[in-house]
Amino acid sequence: MSTVLSVKATSTDHKDLIHDVSYNFYGDRMATCSSDQHVKVWERDENEDWVVQSSWKAHSAVISRVIWAHPEFGHVLATCSFDRTAIVWEELVSVSAPGEVRNQWVMKHTFVDSRTSVSDVKFAPKHLGLYLATCSNDGTVRVYEAQDVMNLGLWSPVLEINIKMSCSSISWCSATRLPPLIAVGCDDPGPSQTGKVILYEISDGMRKYTLVDSVVSVTSPVQDVSFAPNLGRSVNLLAIASKDVTIVEFKCQGKDLANSGQTKFDQNLVAQFNDHKQTVWRLCWNVTGTTLASTGDDGCVRLWRSNYLRKWSCHSILKGDGSLIKQPGMETSSQAGSSSSSKESESRIQKARGKKDGMHN
Amino acid sequence: MAQPFGHFLHEKEENETEQLMFVPGQCCKGRPLHGVLSPKNSLAVHGLGDSSNSGEPSGYVGEVVINEVLFRKEYDCRVVRKLINEMSGVFLANQREPERPMTVDEILHYSRSYRAVIKLSIEETQRVLITHTGEEADHFEELMRSLVVSESAWSLAEIIFFQEPRGGELVGQLLLWLQAHINDCQVMLTELLRETHVESHHNYWPAILGCLLQGRLKDAVQLLQSANSLSQSWMNVIDCINKMPLYQTAYSTILDFEMRWQHWQEEVKGKLDQGAFCVKITQIALILVGDLETIRSTVDELSLSWYSYLLAVLLFRHPTARLQHVQDLLGECVSQGGGIESFDTHDHLILSILKRNMIDLMKYSSEGFNSWWFAAHFADVFHKAGYLHEKNSVGTNMRESLILDYGGTLMQHDGLWPVGARYLEHCPDLGIFHLQEYLTRVSLTSTKKALKVLNVCERHGFTQQAASICRVMAKREVNEDRLGSALTWCRHGKDGNMATIVAERFIEGYRQQTHTTTDVLDALGSTMLLMSKNLLFLAKLREFHQLCDLGNEKQACALLVNLISSRMAPSRYWFLLLVELLPMLETSRDLFSTSQIYELMNALCELQQTSSGQKGDVLDPGCVETLQLSLSRCLATAILHEPQVLMGITSE
């Protein structure tokens, strides 16, 4: 049966390409960041269209990532850029008169420790508190702690990890029953003993880090890593974007008492797909960790899912058709390829539309 | 996801392709397409900027667009929402706690309830289709297809899996199914009967043959009889048709029936050989005797489906066939119908059901549809009938897997999340985890909504999630300076930390005289137990105000002095309390005893000593002076009222 795809187009008014889009926790707001050095925050209006709520120049170079903090901390965003900084922004709501609410995004803190471009910024899972991790092209991962959740201007560095390879992305593991765990993806083209994805466990009040595992089999540069949300699973899934899409499973095997009490993991390659046939740039999990979206140089978005026997496969491919949209903000629909409907049920539909039935089906 | 994801069990075949979809619009040709999944059934797609060029502007010229693919747009449609709600009613009415297998009657009742809902929805969609055009009509057409196909498959599954009619009855049941779902010949019949010169209408013979092949014997006869000139040949064939035996368990055994049926076919054959039929009628007669060639050519002529062909063959060649026999005929019928490559979803479903292939059936139920509602409910019926109980390595089964997905999409929709929650509640393995996650993601657009979500959390004992929601609401209130409301949320969520934060903010505002006190203090009162012990003094402050309001000023002052001297409050708040007392000190009324004044002076001294070394809380010297003056004057007045003290002083 053919499917009708509903698409809503939003003309963003960014003056250059977008590098990242992030939905907030509820999916009712969106943040975009671009090569034009601007960040835009969007909300839905009564027609469910996206309208820009704020737009400002956030950095002095290309902004590579934008991410929302958990709503428990308020309306907070973090961005990182080629200008070697990462910044935390907070929305201030001022009520000048009843019904007159003004929103303004304010820079709360700028992290200037990096000596090279900051390639990724991620908030830690909220059960750890308000922490932020950044990674840079010079191979440094830094973790910062908010000293006062009511005053986001005060942050202090708690950890610095020096990896000898350029880093492209980081991901926090969200499992609440494990000690804090960060996966770092390295886009360094050189050789490496550990492979290009390294896992660090953080302990001692977020002050100490230990290398607990790495994905040795992934040796080509990694552009993105992402832990899947862990809902009721006993294993943690990590998706890796390099020359292909790789999904690795980590199962906690308890503490290695012989080795300073760090957690031991059982690592298992769950899936590896080179459908994109070229570099895979980005990965994105859905809220329950059951669907993975991948972005490749082949111009497609692929959606991956596992069947109930936990076998992963690609279920949809989305491709831009390069056509011009009719009007910004208007819904358009697109027919999928695929089979036609049953001949006989078709006639029933024709009947329903009031057309005269033909002499035969 | 416009196309649901397959929940199939077998290895993916080579010729299977994924669903390819085109997202219209300028997606920045030449750039990779970045897809971001949202918590609300959608995917944002845009051309990704190049991060490998050291941060230089890309020089891209043109519109920068984000295209958002909306996966469950149909959930906004009134007809679909009604369907969803009705189906959930049926689903919930048939869940048993603890699980026990259903009897055949219960299963049939359950299955039929769903079908009844679908049929109602079909009618509704038909009505709506007439009034819509263009794109919306496309959506409704698609809905119509899903409904029609699913009802057809469902009713056939009922026959084959749940009813399991015995030998001779199977063909009769299958014919009823076919007649109910493919009724073009009946439509033609109705039209034709309005005509005067029936037999010259181009649909005349197609209608007769169509009815015949479906076993609508009376209709076929009616059409034949309505011809203007009935030759002997026609009368003969009408006679033959009327005499055709139809199997009914109540009246005969299979053997008896088969004998009568054979006898009847021989009779017709005899008449054929005698030439009792004219050319036009011969075709009918040949069908009656079960001539395969004629049946085939008629099926082709009428462009009927492979299963119509199957049933015609059964009716006129094997009327008492058992399922095994039917299955043996499938291969031939499928190739007659153009082969499996030409199959659409409906064909696949029918074939899987007839083959009793559960795996294929579930696969096509989830793949071929634009929505999971069919697969999830269908699987539940099978599960209740004892199928689909195999579990995978994480301990879930297919039925739960499908219902989790379906429930999940509902939970992502602002209006349907309560319905989704009910589904997730009936997924014993992973339902709880998914429910917890989705509940925290429901947009908290109003207090009423937040309370509704909290209600569900509390019902399940999800304390963490409830606390999180309360905290989010409290933070919002704090941000907009509504401290009283914030405290209410803190109390609801038993959030001591947040309550402390709000209280401190309140005190800050209080010192700067920017807050009205009473309502916040009242709210504070009820959250007292949650907060840091440092702030318990606020309860006393509230009591102080209450006593003042009642006119009990002396008692109020005693309370506050007590508070200060007991050092219950942290030192940084003493100044605040002293300032509270200022108006009391200024009055000439006898409100303080000398010992009380001494305590206050003591406290003030201590404050002055400690504050000089501390940053922050700098005491306003003007205020300090005022206090000292007031305290002195008050002391003087107090001494005069306390003779023994006066005596003590003067005697030195």
PDB file of N, CA and C in Angstrom, chain B residues 407-461:
ATOM      1  N   GLY B 407       1.582   1.905  21.575  1.00  0.00           N
ATOM      2  CA  GLY B 407       1.361   2.736  22.760  1.00  0.00           C
ATOM      3  C   GLY B 407       2.332   3.899  22.795  1.00  0.00           C
ATOM      4  N   GLY B 408       3.560   3.640  22.384  1.00  0.00           N
ATOM      5  CA  GLY B 408       4.577   4.683  22.360  1.00  0.00           C
ATOM      6  C   GLY B 408       4.204   5.836  21.442  1.00  0.00           C
ATOM      7  N   THR B 409       3.695   5.506  20.256  1.00  0.00           N
ATOM      8  CA  THR B 409       3.329   6.591  19.337  1.00  0.00           C
ATOM      9  C   THR B 409       2.162   7.398  19.902  1.00  0.00           C
ATOM     10  N   LEU B 410       1.261   6.731  20.607  1.00  0.00           N
ATOM     11  CA  LEU B 410       0.145   7.461  21.220  1.00  0.00           C
ATOM     12  C   LEU B 410       0.644   8.375  22.322  1.00  0.00           C
ATOM     13  N   MET B 411       1.596   7.884  23.097  1.00  0.00           N
ATOM     14  CA  MET B 411       2.107   8.681  24.213  1.00  0.00           C
ATOM     15  C   MET B 411       2.838   9.922  23.735  1.00  0.00           C
ATOM     16  N   GLN B 412       3.347   9.877  22.510  1.00  0.00           N
ATOM     17  CA  GLN B 412       4.056  11.033  21.993  1.00  0.00           C
ATOM     18  C   GLN B 412       3.109  12.113  21.482  1.00  0.00           C
ATOM     19  N   HIS B 413       1.825  11.804  21.498  1.00  0.00           N
ATOM     20  CA  HIS B 413       0.841  12.759  20.989  1.00  0.00           C
ATOM     21  C   HIS B 413       0.176  13.468  22.165  1.00  0.00           C
ATOM     22  N   ASP B 414       0.116  14.776  22.080  1.00  0.00           N
ATOM     23  CA  ASP B 414      -0.389  15.575  23.194  1.00  0.00           C
ATOM     24  C   ASP B 414      -1.778  15.213  23.677  1.00  0.00           C
ATOM     25  N   GLY B 415      -2.632  14.813  22.760  1.00  0.00           N
ATOM     26  CA  GLY B 415      -4.002  14.533  23.168  1.00  0.00           C
ATOM     27  C   GLY B 415      -4.240  13.077  23.511  1.00  0.00           C
ATOM     28  N   LEU B 416      -3.408  12.190  22.969  1.00  0.00           N
ATOM     29  CA  LEU B 416      -3.700  10.759  23.110  1.00  0.00           C
ATOM     30  C   LEU B 416      -2.856  10.056  24.159  1.00  0.00           C
ATOM     31  N   TRP B 417      -2.022  10.796  24.882  1.00  0.00           N
ATOM     32  CA  TRP B 417      -1.115  10.114  25.807  1.00  0.00           C
ATOM     33  C   TRP B 417      -1.845   9.288  26.874  1.00  0.00           C
ATOM     34  N   PRO B 418      -3.005   9.725  27.370  1.00  0.00           N
ATOM     35  CA  PRO B 418      -3.653   8.863  28.370  1.00  0.00           C
ATOM     36  C   PRO B 418      -4.046   7.504  27.790  1.00  0.00           C
ATOM     37  N   VAL B 419      -4.423   7.498  26.508  1.00  0.00           N
ATOM     38  CA  VAL B 419      -4.775   6.230  25.863  1.00  0.00           C
ATOM     39  C   VAL B 419      -3.532   5.360  25.741  1.00  0.00           C
ATOM     40  N   GLY B 420      -2.441   5.981  25.305  1.00  0.00           N
ATOM     41  CA  GLY B 420      -1.180   5.259  25.174  1.00  0.00           C
ATOM     42  C   GLY B 420      -0.745   4.640  26.496  1.00  0.00           C
ATOM     43  N   ALA B 421      -0.920   5.394  27.570  1.00  0.00           N
ATOM     44  CA  ALA B 421      -0.507   4.909  28.887  1.00  0.00           C
ATOM     45  C   ALA B 421      -1.217   3.603  29.232  1.00  0.00           C
ATOM     46  N   ARG B 422      -2.502   3.532  28.900  1.00  0.00           N
ATOM     47  CA  ARG B 422      -3.245   2.310  29.220  1.00  0.00           C
ATOM     48  C   ARG B 422      -2.657   1.105  28.495  1.00  0.00           C
ATOM     49  N   TYR B 423      -2.218   1.312  27.252  1.00  0.00           N
ATOM     50  CA  TYR B 423      -1.611   0.200  26.522  1.00  0.00           C
ATOM     51  C   TYR B 423      -0.310  -0.239  27.178  1.00  0.00           C
ATOM     52  N   LEU B 424       0.526   0.737  27.499  1.00  0.00           N
ATOM     53  CA  LEU B 424       1.822   0.396  28.091  1.00  0.00           C
ATOM     54  C   LEU B 424       1.648  -0.317  29.423  1.00  0.00           C
ATOM     55  N   GLU B 425       0.571   0.014  30.127  1.00  0.00           N
ATOM     56  CA  GLU B 425       0.306  -0.654  31.399  1.00  0.00           C
ATOM     57  C   GLU B 425       0.109  -2.151  31.232  1.00  0.00           C
ATOM     58  N   HIS B 426      -0.289  -2.548  30.043  1.00  0.00           N
ATOM     59  CA  HIS B 426      -0.527  -3.973  29.820  1.00  0.00           C
ATOM     60  C   HIS B 426       0.608  -4.661  29.098  1.00  0.00           C
ATOM     61  N   CYS B 427       1.782  -4.107  29.217  1.00  0.00           N
ATOM     62  CA  CYS B 427       2.970  -4.763  28.687  1.00  0.00           C
ATOM     63  C   CYS B 427       3.807  -5.151  29.886  1.00  0.00           C
ATOM     64  N   PRO B 428       3.715  -6.394  30.323  1.00  0.00           N
ATOM     65  CA  PRO B 428       4.305  -6.779  31.603  1.00  0.00           C
ATOM     66  C   PRO B 428       5.827  -6.713  31.683  1.00  0.00           C
ATOM     67  N   ASP B 429       6.518  -6.853  30.542  1.00  0.00           N
ATOM     68  CA  ASP B 429       7.977  -6.900  30.638  1.00  0.00           C
ATOM     69  C   ASP B 429       8.631  -5.528  30.633  1.00  0.00           C
ATOM     70  N   LEU B 430       8.392  -4.775  29.586  1.00  0.00           N
ATOM     71  CA  LEU B 430       9.086  -3.492  29.443  1.00  0.00           C
ATOM     72  C   LEU B 430       8.166  -2.280  29.558  1.00  0.00           C
ATOM     73  N   GLY B 431       6.860  -2.550  29.691  1.00  0.00           N
ATOM     74  CA  GLY B 431       5.895  -1.458  29.692  1.00  0.00           C
ATOM     75  C   GLY B 431       6.210  -0.376  30.704  1.00  0.00           C
ATOM     76  N   ILE B 432       6.573  -0.802  31.898  1.00  0.00           N
ATOM     77  CA  ILE B 432       6.836   0.166  32.958  1.00  0.00           C
ATOM     78  C   ILE B 432       7.928   1.158  32.595  1.00  0.00           C
ATOM     79  N   PHE B 433       8.996   0.660  31.998  1.00  0.00           N
ATOM     80  CA  PHE B 433      10.122   1.553  31.690  1.00  0.00           C
ATOM     81  C   PHE B 433       9.744   2.566  30.627  1.00  0.00           C
ATOM     82  N   HIS B 434       9.042   2.074  29.605  1.00  0.00           N
ATOM     83  CA  HIS B 434       8.619   2.990  28.547  1.00  0.00           C
ATOM     84  C   HIS B 434       7.623   4.010  29.091  1.00  0.00           C
ATOM     85  N   LEU B 435       6.725   3.535  29.937  1.00  0.00           N
ATOM     86  CA  LEU B 435       5.717   4.428  30.500  1.00  0.00           C
ATOM     87  C   LEU B 435       6.370   5.526  31.325  1.00  0.00           C
ATOM     88  N   GLN B 436       7.344   5.133  32.125  1.00  0.00           N
ATOM     89  CA  GLN B 436       8.053   6.122  32.950  1.00  0.00           C
ATOM     90  C   GLN B 436       8.677   7.207  32.083  1.00  0.00           C
ATOM     91  N   GLU B 437       9.359   6.775  31.051  1.00  0.00           N
ATOM     92  CA  GLU B 437      10.041   7.739  30.181  1.00  0.00           C
ATOM     93  C   GLU B 437       9.038   8.656  29.485  1.00  0.00           C
ATOM     94  N   TYR B 438       8.016   8.075  28.904  1.00  0.00           N
ATOM     95  CA  TYR B 438       7.057   8.882  28.151  1.00  0.00           C
ATOM     96  C   TYR B 438       6.276   9.836  29.050  1.00  0.00           C
ATOM     97  N   LEU B 439       5.977   9.406  30.263  1.00  0.00           N
ATOM     98  CA  LEU B 439       5.211  10.283  31.155  1.00  0.00           C
ATOM     99  C   LEU B 439       5.983  11.562  31.447  1.00  0.00           C
ATOM    100  N   THR B 440       7.305  11.419  31.633  1.00  0.00           N
ATOM    101  CA  THR B 440       8.057  12.635  31.920  1.00  0.00           C
ATOM    102  C   THR B 440       8.123  13.550  30.706  1.00  0.00           C
ATOM    103  N   ARG B 441       7.856  12.993  29.520  1.00  0.00           N
ATOM    104  CA  ARG B 441       7.967  13.788  28.298  1.00  0.00           C
ATOM    105  C   ARG B 441       6.667  14.448  27.875  1.00  0.00           C
ATOM    106  N   VAL B 442       5.593  14.210  28.596  1.00  0.00           N
ATOM    107  CA  VAL B 442       4.333  14.850  28.208  1.00  0.00           C
ATOM    108  C   VAL B 442       4.481  16.344  28.454  1.00  0.00           C
ATOM    109  N   SER B 443       4.136  17.154  27.446  1.00  0.00           N
ATOM    110  CA  SER B 443       4.297  18.603  27.587  1.00  0.00           C
ATOM    111  C   SER B 443       3.432  19.116  28.718  1.00  0.00           C
ATOM    112  N   LEU B 444       4.053  19.810  29.641  1.00  0.00           N
ATOM    113  CA  LEU B 444       3.301  20.312  30.800  1.00  0.00           C
ATOM    114  C   LEU B 444       2.830  21.724  30.513  1.00  0.00           C
ATOM    115  N   THR B 445       1.811  21.795  29.684  1.00  0.00           N
ATOM    116  CA  THR B 445       1.378  23.110  29.222  1.00  0.00           C
ATOM    117  C   THR B 445       0.516  23.846  30.235  1.00  0.00           C
ATOM    118  N   SER B 446       0.007  23.139  31.217  1.00  0.00           N
ATOM    119  CA  SER B 446      -0.804  23.822  32.227  1.00  0.00           C
ATOM    120  C   SER B 446      -0.740  23.031  33.525  1.00  0.00           C
ATOM    121  N   THR B 447      -1.148  23.667  34.598  1.00  0.00           N
ATOM    122  CA  THR B 447      -1.165  22.991  35.898  1.00  0.00           C
ATOM    123  C   THR B 447      -2.078  21.789  35.858  1.00  0.00           C
ATOM    124  N   LYS B 448      -3.211  21.977  35.207  1.00  0.00           N
ATOM    125  CA  LYS B 448      -4.192  20.894  35.119  1.00  0.00           C
ATOM    126  C   LYS B 448      -3.572  19.667  34.472  1.00  0.00           C
ATOM    127  N   LYS B 449      -2.838  19.908  33.386  1.00  0.00           N
ATOM    128  CA  LYS B 449      -2.230  18.802  32.668  1.00  0.00           C
ATOM    129  C   LYS B 449      -1.162  18.133  33.527  1.00  0.00           C
ATOM    130  N   ALA B 450      -0.349  18.967  34.173  1.00  0.00           N
ATOM    131  CA  ALA B 450       0.706  18.417  35.025  1.00  0.00           C
ATOM    132  C   ALA B 450       0.098  17.533  36.105  1.00  0.00           C
ATOM    133  N   LEU B 451      -0.987  17.981  36.685  1.00  0.00           N
ATOM    134  CA  LEU B 451      -1.636  17.186  37.729  1.00  0.00           C
ATOM    135  C   LEU B 451      -2.167  15.878  37.178  1.00  0.00           C
ATOM    136  N   LYS B 452      -2.628  15.938  35.950  1.00  0.00           N
ATOM    137  CA  LYS B 452      -3.133  14.726  35.319  1.00  0.00           C
ATOM    138  C   LYS B 452      -2.014  13.696  35.155  1.00  0.00           C
ATOM    139  N   VAL B 453      -0.881  14.185  34.674  1.00  0.00           N
ATOM    140  CA  VAL B 453       0.265  13.287  34.498  1.00  0.00           C
ATOM    141  C   VAL B 453       0.711  12.745  35.856  1.00  0.00           C
ATOM    142  N   LEU B 454       0.744  13.636  36.841  1.00  0.00           N
ATOM    143  CA  LEU B 454       1.167  13.227  38.184  1.00  0.00           C
ATOM    144  C   LEU B 454       0.254  12.150  38.745  1.00  0.00           C
ATOM    145  N   ASN B 455      -1.023  12.292  38.443  1.00  0.00           N
ATOM    146  CA  ASN B 455      -1.994  11.299  38.867  1.00  0.00           C
ATOM    147  C   ASN B 455      -1.613   9.905  38.386  1.00  0.00           C
ATOM    148  N   VAL B 456      -1.254   9.825  37.096  1.00  0.00           N
ATOM    149  CA  VAL B 456      -0.857   8.533  36.534  1.00  0.00           C
ATOM    150  C   VAL B 456       0.414   8.041  37.212  1.00  0.00           C
ATOM    151  N   CYS B 457       1.368   8.944  37.433  1.00  0.00           N
ATOM    152  CA  CYS B 457       2.617   8.558  38.103  1.00  0.00           C
ATOM    153  C   CYS B 457       2.337   8.008  39.489  1.00  0.00           C
ATOM    154  N   GLU B 458       1.455   8.707  40.202  1.00  0.00           N
ATOM    155  CA  GLU B 458       1.167   8.288  41.568  1.00  0.00           C
ATOM    156  C   GLU B 458       0.453   6.950  41.599  1.00  0.00           C
ATOM    157  N   ARG B 459      -0.412   6.762  40.636  1.00  0.00           N
ATOM    158  CA  ARG B 459      -1.140   5.490  40.542  1.00  0.00           C
ATOM    159  C   ARG B 459      -0.177   4.316  40.415  1.00  0.00           C
ATOM    160  N   HIS B 460       0.938   4.544  39.738  1.00  0.00           N
ATOM    161  CA  HIS B 460       1.894   3.465  39.530  1.00  0.00           C
ATOM    162  C   HIS B 460       3.039   3.475  40.508  1.00  0.00           C
ATOM    163  N   GLY B 461       3.031   4.474  41.366  1.00  0.00           N
ATOM    164  CA  GLY B 461       4.144   4.534  42.314  1.00  0.00           C
ATOM    165  C   GLY B 461       5.436   5.006  41.679  1.00  0.00           C
TER     166      GLY B 461
END
